[in-house]
Amino acid sequence: MKELMLGNKAVARGLYEAGCRFISSYPGTPSTEITEEAAAYDEIYCEWAPNEKVALEAAHGASLGGARAACAMKHVGLNVAADPLFSISYQGLNAGLVICVADDPGMHSSQNEQDSRHYAAAAKVPMLEPSDSAEAVAFTKAAFELSERYSTPVFVKMCTRVAHSQSVVEPGERAEVPLVPYVKDPTKVMMTANSRAAHVRVENRTREMTVWAETCPYNRVEMGGRAIGVICDSTCYQYAREVFGDGASYLKIGLVYPLPEKLFLDFAAAVDRVIVLEELDPILEDHCRKLGIAVEGKSLFPLCGEFSQDLVRACLGLPVPSSASIDDPIPPRPPVMCAGCPHRGVFYTLKKHDCMVYGDIGCYTLGALAPLNSMDLNVCMGASCSGLHGFNKAIGSEAERRSVGVIGDSTFIHSGITGIIDIAYNMTNSTVIILDNSITGMTGHQQNPTTGKNLRGDPAGKVDLEALCRAVGFRRVRVADPYDLAAMDEAVTEELAAEEPSVIISRRPCVMIRGTVHKPPLTVDEDRCTGCRSCMKIGCPAISVADRKARIDATQCIGCGVCTQMCRFGALAEERS
Amino acid sequence: MACTNIMIVGVGGQGTLLASKMLGRVLLDQGWDVKVSEVHGMSQRGGSVVTYVRFGDRVFSPVIDRGEADVILSFEQLEAARWLEYLKPGGKIVTNLQKIEPMPVITGSAAYPDALVDKMRAAGADVEAGDYLALAVKAGSAKAVNMVLMGRLSALFPEIPEEDWLSALEAVVPARFLEMNRAAFAAGRNA
């Protein structure tokens, strides 16, 4: 029966129907739902790995063990998984291995908009790119067949618009694929002689696949009007169809690596003007140029950001629909830390200390926004620890006394551990604050190795953060409650002053975790409130000031009590009986 | 038929995703091709959120652009104004009168514009505005405001049978909140 399905759920459906048995992933928008939706099928073992490198290695291990396996990650996660990727491409596999990677053009929830298609070419790993949910199911299933036929991992590449759009899917049946027996093969050890032979195998495989790409069903020609021929992939195909309808012809590329040659040349010869429409980098365009096809691509369309039908029209000088507007400036509505978010007390304290704050990737990146404004830097997962170490080495004790690294529990496990080892081993008096909110928050509340629960919420192993930090060489490790501003202030004051490396674990569960106990909303004693706005300094979305009195939005306030510590007049309190 | 375009806009946490899930289901049941596009992640933390819903004989693009929306269903006044330029000439805005101040307004660095409904009408938009939050509270919970708005939306599509809306509602709402959400939907539909 037809159903409306999220692109990521469709990938999960494809994994299920293909007989996939094992998935290991690290969450990251816009890829997270692939693994979460796959976990709904009992036939597939699913887990959250500590990071994407571990996830890919685990999935490859499962493939070597004979099970069809997969992993899913966001584009920047593929950087972390790149090390195993390149060598797995050489080593090959036993059962099929599919790597789902989701790009984020427009950076809805990312720190860069790198184009994952480069990895396919760099690692010589084939890449399929669906343009809607029905293709997401079909291409994911095809990826396993391709993977086993050519003994290579295969990418299924998503982007935000395909991953987070629902379109019509007709679900099929699961194919039960038996385990492929493991047989020891001495050429699988990736050392010099074997690797040399493996590289030759990879080049031969790519040549064979390029021939197959000429006629494979994933690249499609749709002939219409011949004045314009559009070469496109992914969601750009949808935008092009929206703009030109049957008035143009299309070469829709579903296999973006390796690319065929004759198919491009024949299509270009059949139309008057060739336009290449692709988000981010000119990969299809460069392929055309290499083949000597005269095309227009990035001369018309931007390298940055997400496309739409309007953007295509505007870039081509076609009329765009008219629209109404009002003159008033519309204030922006940036995302904010939730009311009662435990990160708030930490950033308020750091602002008070006027610290240089090296932040990291997670909800707490919002600490950079007004009114807290207490994040100086962030780069990538884990850089808060290693980057802080380098910063402090460069400047010395002056910096050590007023700088901190701030990292969430899941991000710390992902890439922070090696960074704090650098601090302990190479000895800077750096202070790292681990924001332990017992969950991976930003991506929608996934379990992680510090929570004691696995992906399905069942009991699992648990990393002891205090013991871990001590084991790598930190003698100063303390826990503080971010709802207690005085205690947090004391911890920050003492650890910044300490002449050795230190870790503060700010421990409070995320208020959005199901089951977290919320207190009744606070109330304002209007007789005591002077309208001084001190409570506004913490940037809680539940607090506003109207008619010179603080107001608390009872639908948002969870009674965390941080604001009561800001008020000198005792005007904010739990409801008085 | 050409595509019909509906935008559901609001503030992260207001329940727009559940509303779009329900709407997608209703439209699919009518035999149309449907695409629903939303963005998850950072914007859901109290930021401005938008869902695009498109249906017709064949839908290609998952997004709606400036001047293309037939209906903008808004959970909050300022969000209706933010997306006004996406309205097609002759299109309709249905907006909740609720105001949720964004952080720049709370901190005093920006002002919440006044008389937004009047200004949108003056700009030529057909605006239907109501205190749908009050209807939700009356039905049992402020959280049911999404179903009040779905009820309002359903009234704009008389060709779609009411039972199709109700069966979609049952499919997306947890059983223990069913009665309250049905009441909220009815309150919106009959408002």
PDB file of N, CA and C in Angstrom, chain B residues 60-101:
ATOM      1  N   PHE B  60       6.823  17.674  -8.262  1.00  0.00           N
ATOM      2  CA  PHE B  60       8.271  17.518  -8.401  1.00  0.00           C
ATOM      3  C   PHE B  60       8.982  18.148  -7.201  1.00  0.00           C
ATOM      4  N   SER B  61       9.113  19.470  -7.187  1.00  0.00           N
ATOM      5  CA  SER B  61       9.884  20.106  -6.125  1.00  0.00           C
ATOM      6  C   SER B  61       9.226  19.905  -4.759  1.00  0.00           C
ATOM      7  N   PRO B  62      10.024  19.589  -3.729  1.00  0.00           N
ATOM      8  CA  PRO B  62       9.453  19.456  -2.378  1.00  0.00           C
ATOM      9  C   PRO B  62       9.286  20.800  -1.665  1.00  0.00           C
ATOM     10  N   VAL B  63       9.746  21.892  -2.265  1.00  0.00           N
ATOM     11  CA  VAL B  63       9.668  23.182  -1.562  1.00  0.00           C
ATOM     12  C   VAL B  63       8.730  24.156  -2.276  1.00  0.00           C
ATOM     13  N   ILE B  64       8.259  25.124  -1.508  1.00  0.00           N
ATOM     14  CA  ILE B  64       7.392  26.184  -2.022  1.00  0.00           C
ATOM     15  C   ILE B  64       8.215  27.470  -2.001  1.00  0.00           C
ATOM     16  N   ASP B  65       8.097  28.258  -3.053  1.00  0.00           N
ATOM     17  CA  ASP B  65       8.917  29.465  -3.148  1.00  0.00           C
ATOM     18  C   ASP B  65       8.070  30.722  -3.005  1.00  0.00           C
ATOM     19  N   ARG B  66       8.725  31.881  -3.052  1.00  0.00           N
ATOM     20  CA  ARG B  66       8.022  33.163  -2.950  1.00  0.00           C
ATOM     21  C   ARG B  66       6.890  33.251  -3.973  1.00  0.00           C
ATOM     22  N   GLY B  67       5.735  33.713  -3.509  1.00  0.00           N
ATOM     23  CA  GLY B  67       4.611  33.911  -4.425  1.00  0.00           C
ATOM     24  C   GLY B  67       3.930  32.640  -4.881  1.00  0.00           C
ATOM     25  N   GLU B  68       4.176  31.517  -4.212  1.00  0.00           N
ATOM     26  CA  GLU B  68       3.623  30.241  -4.685  1.00  0.00           C
ATOM     27  C   GLU B  68       2.594  29.600  -3.758  1.00  0.00           C
ATOM     28  N   ALA B  69       2.474  30.060  -2.508  1.00  0.00           N
ATOM     29  CA  ALA B  69       1.622  29.354  -1.544  1.00  0.00           C
ATOM     30  C   ALA B  69       0.143  29.721  -1.722  1.00  0.00           C
ATOM     31  N   ASP B  70      -0.698  28.696  -1.825  1.00  0.00           N
ATOM     32  CA  ASP B  70      -2.148  28.932  -1.866  1.00  0.00           C
ATOM     33  C   ASP B  70      -2.661  29.243  -0.472  1.00  0.00           C
ATOM     34  N   VAL B  71      -2.110  28.541   0.516  1.00  0.00           N
ATOM     35  CA  VAL B  71      -2.530  28.745   1.902  1.00  0.00           C
ATOM     36  C   VAL B  71      -1.289  28.785   2.789  1.00  0.00           C
ATOM     37  N   ILE B  72      -1.251  29.753   3.704  1.00  0.00           N
ATOM     38  CA  ILE B  72      -0.238  29.727   4.772  1.00  0.00           C
ATOM     39  C   ILE B  72      -0.982  29.561   6.083  1.00  0.00           C
ATOM     40  N   LEU B  73      -0.730  28.443   6.743  1.00  0.00           N
ATOM     41  CA  LEU B  73      -1.361  28.156   8.026  1.00  0.00           C
ATOM     42  C   LEU B  73      -0.326  28.491   9.098  1.00  0.00           C
ATOM     43  N   SER B  74      -0.599  29.551   9.878  1.00  0.00           N
ATOM     44  CA  SER B  74       0.430  30.039  10.789  1.00  0.00           C
ATOM     45  C   SER B  74       0.014  29.864  12.245  1.00  0.00           C
ATOM     46  N   PHE B  75       0.951  29.333  13.024  1.00  0.00           N
ATOM     47  CA  PHE B  75       0.688  29.074  14.443  1.00  0.00           C
ATOM     48  C   PHE B  75       0.955  30.306  15.297  1.00  0.00           C
ATOM     49  N   GLU B  76       1.514  31.366  14.688  1.00  0.00           N
ATOM     50  CA  GLU B  76       1.928  32.526  15.464  1.00  0.00           C
ATOM     51  C   GLU B  76       1.967  33.728  14.518  1.00  0.00           C
ATOM     52  N   GLN B  77       1.537  34.893  15.002  1.00  0.00           N
ATOM     53  CA  GLN B  77       1.388  36.078  14.145  1.00  0.00           C
ATOM     54  C   GLN B  77       2.642  36.496  13.391  1.00  0.00           C
ATOM     55  N   LEU B  78       3.740  36.622  14.153  1.00  0.00           N
ATOM     56  CA  LEU B  78       4.971  37.109  13.534  1.00  0.00           C
ATOM     57  C   LEU B  78       5.440  36.163  12.422  1.00  0.00           C
ATOM     58  N   GLU B  79       5.192  34.865  12.634  1.00  0.00           N
ATOM     59  CA  GLU B  79       5.610  33.893  11.620  1.00  0.00           C
ATOM     60  C   GLU B  79       4.781  34.043  10.350  1.00  0.00           C
ATOM     61  N   ALA B  80       3.496  34.392  10.493  1.00  0.00           N
ATOM     62  CA  ALA B  80       2.660  34.653   9.307  1.00  0.00           C
ATOM     63  C   ALA B  80       3.273  35.799   8.504  1.00  0.00           C
ATOM     64  N   ALA B  81       3.677  36.851   9.219  1.00  0.00           N
ATOM     65  CA  ALA B  81       4.255  38.018   8.535  1.00  0.00           C
ATOM     66  C   ALA B  81       5.605  37.676   7.905  1.00  0.00           C
ATOM     67  N   ARG B  82       6.369  36.828   8.602  1.00  0.00           N
ATOM     68  CA  ARG B  82       7.696  36.452   8.079  1.00  0.00           C
ATOM     69  C   ARG B  82       7.575  35.762   6.718  1.00  0.00           C
ATOM     70  N   TRP B  83       6.529  34.944   6.560  1.00  0.00           N
ATOM     71  CA  TRP B  83       6.401  34.136   5.341  1.00  0.00           C
ATOM     72  C   TRP B  83       5.423  34.740   4.334  1.00  0.00           C
ATOM     73  N   LEU B  84       4.926  35.955   4.647  1.00  0.00           N
ATOM     74  CA  LEU B  84       3.917  36.600   3.799  1.00  0.00           C
ATOM     75  C   LEU B  84       4.308  36.615   2.326  1.00  0.00           C
ATOM     76  N   GLU B  85       5.578  36.881   2.054  1.00  0.00           N
ATOM     77  CA  GLU B  85       5.978  37.008   0.639  1.00  0.00           C
ATOM     78  C   GLU B  85       5.909  35.670  -0.099  1.00  0.00           C
ATOM     79  N   TYR B  86       5.695  34.584   0.625  1.00  0.00           N
ATOM     80  CA  TYR B  86       5.530  33.288  -0.036  1.00  0.00           C
ATOM     81  C   TYR B  86       4.105  33.082  -0.539  1.00  0.00           C
ATOM     82  N   LEU B  87       3.192  33.982  -0.117  1.00  0.00           N
ATOM     83  CA  LEU B  87       1.783  33.831  -0.500  1.00  0.00           C
ATOM     84  C   LEU B  87       1.584  34.202  -1.966  1.00  0.00           C
ATOM     85  N   LYS B  88       0.791  33.368  -2.638  1.00  0.00           N
ATOM     86  CA  LYS B  88       0.422  33.622  -4.031  1.00  0.00           C
ATOM     87  C   LYS B  88      -0.580  34.777  -4.052  1.00  0.00           C
ATOM     88  N   PRO B  89      -0.568  35.643  -5.067  1.00  0.00           N
ATOM     89  CA  PRO B  89      -1.629  36.648  -5.155  1.00  0.00           C
ATOM     90  C   PRO B  89      -2.984  35.921  -5.159  1.00  0.00           C
ATOM     91  N   GLY B  90      -3.876  36.315  -4.271  1.00  0.00           N
ATOM     92  CA  GLY B  90      -5.158  35.619  -4.165  1.00  0.00           C
ATOM     93  C   GLY B  90      -5.146  34.470  -3.171  1.00  0.00           C
ATOM     94  N   GLY B  91      -3.977  34.187  -2.594  1.00  0.00           N
ATOM     95  CA  GLY B  91      -3.879  33.111  -1.608  1.00  0.00           C
ATOM     96  C   GLY B  91      -4.425  33.542  -0.253  1.00  0.00           C
ATOM     97  N   LYS B  92      -4.485  32.603   0.692  1.00  0.00           N
ATOM     98  CA  LYS B  92      -5.109  32.882   1.978  1.00  0.00           C
ATOM     99  C   LYS B  92      -4.165  32.562   3.136  1.00  0.00           C
ATOM    100  N   ILE B  93      -4.178  33.457   4.138  1.00  0.00           N
ATOM    101  CA  ILE B  93      -3.421  33.193   5.367  1.00  0.00           C
ATOM    102  C   ILE B  93      -4.411  32.898   6.479  1.00  0.00           C
ATOM    103  N   VAL B  94      -4.198  31.793   7.181  1.00  0.00           N
ATOM    104  CA  VAL B  94      -4.961  31.523   8.388  1.00  0.00           C
ATOM    105  C   VAL B  94      -3.970  31.592   9.531  1.00  0.00           C
ATOM    106  N   THR B  95      -4.159  32.542  10.435  1.00  0.00           N
ATOM    107  CA  THR B  95      -3.157  32.662  11.504  1.00  0.00           C
ATOM    108  C   THR B  95      -3.766  32.694  12.895  1.00  0.00           C
ATOM    109  N   ASN B  96      -3.063  32.007  13.769  1.00  0.00           N
ATOM    110  CA  ASN B  96      -3.341  32.086  15.194  1.00  0.00           C
ATOM    111  C   ASN B  96      -2.908  33.479  15.670  1.00  0.00           C
ATOM    112  N   LEU B  97      -3.691  34.110  16.546  1.00  0.00           N
ATOM    113  CA  LEU B  97      -3.327  35.449  17.025  1.00  0.00           C
ATOM    114  C   LEU B  97      -2.259  35.422  18.113  1.00  0.00           C
ATOM    115  N   GLN B  98      -1.903  34.231  18.570  1.00  0.00           N
ATOM    116  CA  GLN B  98      -0.883  34.120  19.625  1.00  0.00           C
ATOM    117  C   GLN B  98       0.412  34.834  19.220  1.00  0.00           C
ATOM    118  N   LYS B  99       1.023  35.500  20.216  1.00  0.00           N
ATOM    119  CA  LYS B  99       2.324  36.127  19.991  1.00  0.00           C
ATOM    120  C   LYS B  99       3.352  35.420  20.855  1.00  0.00           C
ATOM    121  N   ILE B 100       4.427  34.964  20.254  1.00  0.00           N
ATOM    122  CA  ILE B 100       5.545  34.417  21.028  1.00  0.00           C
ATOM    123  C   ILE B 100       6.747  35.297  20.712  1.00  0.00           C
ATOM    124  N   GLU B 101       7.267  35.957  21.731  1.00  0.00           N
ATOM    125  CA  GLU B 101       8.371  36.890  21.480  1.00  0.00           C
ATOM    126  C   GLU B 101       9.654  36.135  21.193  1.00  0.00           C
TER     127      GLU B 101
END
